[in-house]
Amino acid sequence: MNFSRTPESLFKASDCFLTETPVPKAVGSDLDGTLLPYSKELTARFVDVLARMEKRNILFFPVTGKTLNLTDITFSALEVPMVCLDGAVI
């Protein structure tokens, strides 16, 4: 058997570093107190960020422990997928 191959010989250290910043395909986030202030209204800044994500083809979806009905009231105009009831409803 040939045991001359070491882990170091299989790759270069430079292979471990990214040459470009990766762009996510999707971003999911909690709502209350994270993306939504406690007033429960979408802020202008949040809507602007969503528009910029859409231009880059990055899907946004809210993730919440709330029911679909309560979440849909806030996000129905955005037409985005939702994760509700702590993942029980997608």
PDB file of C-alpha atoms in Angstrom:
ATOM      1  CA  MET A   1       0.000   0.000   0.000  1.00  0.00           C
ATOM      2  CA  ASN A   2       1.070   3.521  -0.745  1.00  0.00           C
ATOM      3  CA  PHE A   3       0.609   5.834   2.236  1.00  0.00           C
ATOM      4  CA  SER A   4       2.532   8.734   0.731  1.00  0.00           C
ATOM      5  CA  ARG A   5      -0.620  10.800   0.166  1.00  0.00           C
ATOM      6  CA  THR A   6      -1.207  13.106   3.085  1.00  0.00           C
ATOM      7  CA  PRO A   7      -4.156  15.435   3.610  1.00  0.00           C
ATOM      8  CA  GLU A   8      -1.849  18.335   2.796  1.00  0.00           C
ATOM      9  CA  SER A   9      -0.960  16.827  -0.580  1.00  0.00           C
ATOM     10  CA  LEU A  10      -4.613  16.522  -1.615  1.00  0.00           C
ATOM     11  CA  PHE A  11      -5.397  20.227  -1.640  1.00  0.00           C
ATOM     12  CA  LYS A  12      -3.719  23.605  -1.459  1.00  0.00           C
ATOM     13  CA  ALA A  13      -4.469  25.936   1.417  1.00  0.00           C
ATOM     14  CA  SER A  14      -5.616  28.540  -1.111  1.00  0.00           C
ATOM     15  CA  ASP A  15      -8.421  26.152  -2.166  1.00  0.00           C
ATOM     16  CA  CYS A  16     -10.082  26.806   1.189  1.00  0.00           C
ATOM     17  CA  PHE A  17     -10.715  30.483   0.494  1.00  0.00           C
ATOM     18  CA  LEU A  18     -13.559  31.868  -1.578  1.00  0.00           C
ATOM     19  CA  THR A  19     -12.641  34.104  -4.482  1.00  0.00           C
ATOM     20  CA  GLU A  20     -16.126  35.606  -4.645  1.00  0.00           C
ATOM     21  CA  THR A  21     -18.661  36.524  -2.020  1.00  0.00           C
ATOM     22  CA  PRO A  22     -21.430  33.926  -2.191  1.00  0.00           C
ATOM     23  CA  VAL A  23     -24.941  35.216  -2.847  1.00  0.00           C
ATOM     24  CA  PRO A  24     -27.729  33.399  -1.019  1.00  0.00           C
ATOM     25  CA  LYS A  25     -30.610  31.955  -3.036  1.00  0.00           C
ATOM     26  CA  ALA A  26     -33.095  32.487  -0.199  1.00  0.00           C
ATOM     27  CA  VAL A  27     -33.328  34.271   3.145  1.00  0.00           C
ATOM     28  CA  GLY A  28     -35.778  33.282   5.859  1.00  0.00           C
ATOM     29  CA  SER A  29     -36.204  35.310   9.010  1.00  0.00           C
ATOM     30  CA  ASP A  30     -38.242  35.494  12.175  1.00  0.00           C
ATOM     31  CA  LEU A  31     -40.702  38.362  12.345  1.00  0.00           C
ATOM     32  CA  ASP A  32     -41.722  39.817  15.702  1.00  0.00           C
ATOM     33  CA  GLY A  33     -39.013  42.043  17.072  1.00  0.00           C
ATOM     34  CA  THR A  34     -36.614  40.898  14.343  1.00  0.00           C
ATOM     35  CA  LEU A  35     -37.971  42.192  11.034  1.00  0.00           C
ATOM     36  CA  LEU A  36     -41.175  43.704  12.310  1.00  0.00           C
ATOM     37  CA  PRO A  37     -41.140  46.314  15.018  1.00  0.00           C
ATOM     38  CA  TYR A  38     -43.662  45.699  17.735  1.00  0.00           C
ATOM     39  CA  SER A  39     -46.094  47.950  15.821  1.00  0.00           C
ATOM     40  CA  LYS A  40     -46.454  44.964  13.411  1.00  0.00           C
ATOM     41  CA  GLU A  41     -46.111  47.180  10.330  1.00  0.00           C
ATOM     42  CA  LEU A  42     -43.565  46.711   7.549  1.00  0.00           C
ATOM     43  CA  THR A  43     -41.092  49.580   7.579  1.00  0.00           C
ATOM     44  CA  ALA A  44     -40.015  51.491   4.469  1.00  0.00           C
ATOM     45  CA  ARG A  45     -36.469  50.212   5.025  1.00  0.00           C
ATOM     46  CA  PHE A  46     -37.664  46.598   5.072  1.00  0.00           C
ATOM     47  CA  VAL A  47     -39.664  47.077   1.859  1.00  0.00           C
ATOM     48  CA  ASP A  48     -36.564  48.636   0.233  1.00  0.00           C
ATOM     49  CA  VAL A  49     -34.396  45.676   1.266  1.00  0.00           C
ATOM     50  CA  LEU A  50     -36.998  43.263  -0.124  1.00  0.00           C
ATOM     51  CA  ALA A  51     -36.997  45.129  -3.446  1.00  0.00           C
ATOM     52  CA  ARG A  52     -33.193  44.932  -3.658  1.00  0.00           C
ATOM     53  CA  MET A  53     -33.270  41.219  -2.841  1.00  0.00           C
ATOM     54  CA  GLU A  54     -35.875  40.648  -5.542  1.00  0.00           C
ATOM     55  CA  LYS A  55     -33.672  42.417  -8.120  1.00  0.00           C
ATOM     56  CA  ARG A  56     -30.891  39.962  -7.249  1.00  0.00           C
ATOM     57  CA  ASN A  57     -33.287  36.983  -7.453  1.00  0.00           C
ATOM     58  CA  ILE A  58     -32.971  36.267  -3.728  1.00  0.00           C
ATOM     59  CA  LEU A  59     -36.152  34.743  -2.321  1.00  0.00           C
ATOM     60  CA  PHE A  60     -37.352  36.074   1.029  1.00  0.00           C
ATOM     61  CA  PHE A  61     -39.722  34.128   3.258  1.00  0.00           C
ATOM     62  CA  PRO A  62     -40.955  34.884   6.776  1.00  0.00           C
ATOM     63  CA  VAL A  63     -40.535  32.226   9.458  1.00  0.00           C
ATOM     64  CA  THR A  64     -42.767  32.432  12.505  1.00  0.00           C
ATOM     65  CA  GLY A  65     -44.425  30.494  15.256  1.00  0.00           C
ATOM     66  CA  LYS A  66     -47.716  32.197  14.429  1.00  0.00           C
ATOM     67  CA  THR A  67     -50.567  30.744  12.413  1.00  0.00           C
ATOM     68  CA  LEU A  68     -50.812  31.224   8.663  1.00  0.00           C
ATOM     69  CA  ASN A  69     -53.844  33.496   9.081  1.00  0.00           C
ATOM     70  CA  LEU A  70     -52.002  35.923  11.360  1.00  0.00           C
ATOM     71  CA  THR A  71     -48.898  35.935   9.163  1.00  0.00           C
ATOM     72  CA  ASP A  72     -50.846  36.297   5.928  1.00  0.00           C
ATOM     73  CA  ILE A  73     -52.396  39.557   7.165  1.00  0.00           C
ATOM     74  CA  THR A  74     -48.955  41.187   7.117  1.00  0.00           C
ATOM     75  CA  PHE A  75     -47.375  39.472   4.107  1.00  0.00           C
ATOM     76  CA  SER A  76     -50.280  38.796   1.727  1.00  0.00           C
ATOM     77  CA  ALA A  77     -49.371  41.757  -0.505  1.00  0.00           C
ATOM     78  CA  LEU A  78     -45.807  40.460  -0.926  1.00  0.00           C
ATOM     79  CA  GLU A  79     -46.833  37.069  -2.338  1.00  0.00           C
ATOM     80  CA  VAL A  80     -43.979  35.166  -0.703  1.00  0.00           C
ATOM     81  CA  PRO A  81     -43.858  31.638   0.726  1.00  0.00           C
ATOM     82  CA  MET A  82     -44.179  31.434   4.505  1.00  0.00           C
ATOM     83  CA  VAL A  83     -43.094  29.049   7.248  1.00  0.00           C
ATOM     84  CA  CYS A  84     -45.634  29.159  10.088  1.00  0.00           C
ATOM     85  CA  LEU A  85     -46.416  27.354  13.338  1.00  0.00           C
ATOM     86  CA  ASP A  86     -42.708  26.737  13.986  1.00  0.00           C
ATOM     87  CA  GLY A  87     -42.348  24.867  10.690  1.00  0.00           C
ATOM     88  CA  ALA A  88     -45.548  22.807  10.881  1.00  0.00           C
ATOM     89  CA  VAL A  89     -47.071  24.797   7.975  1.00  0.00           C
ATOM     90  CA  ILE A  90     -45.073  25.727   4.874  1.00  0.00           C
TER      91      ILE A  90
END
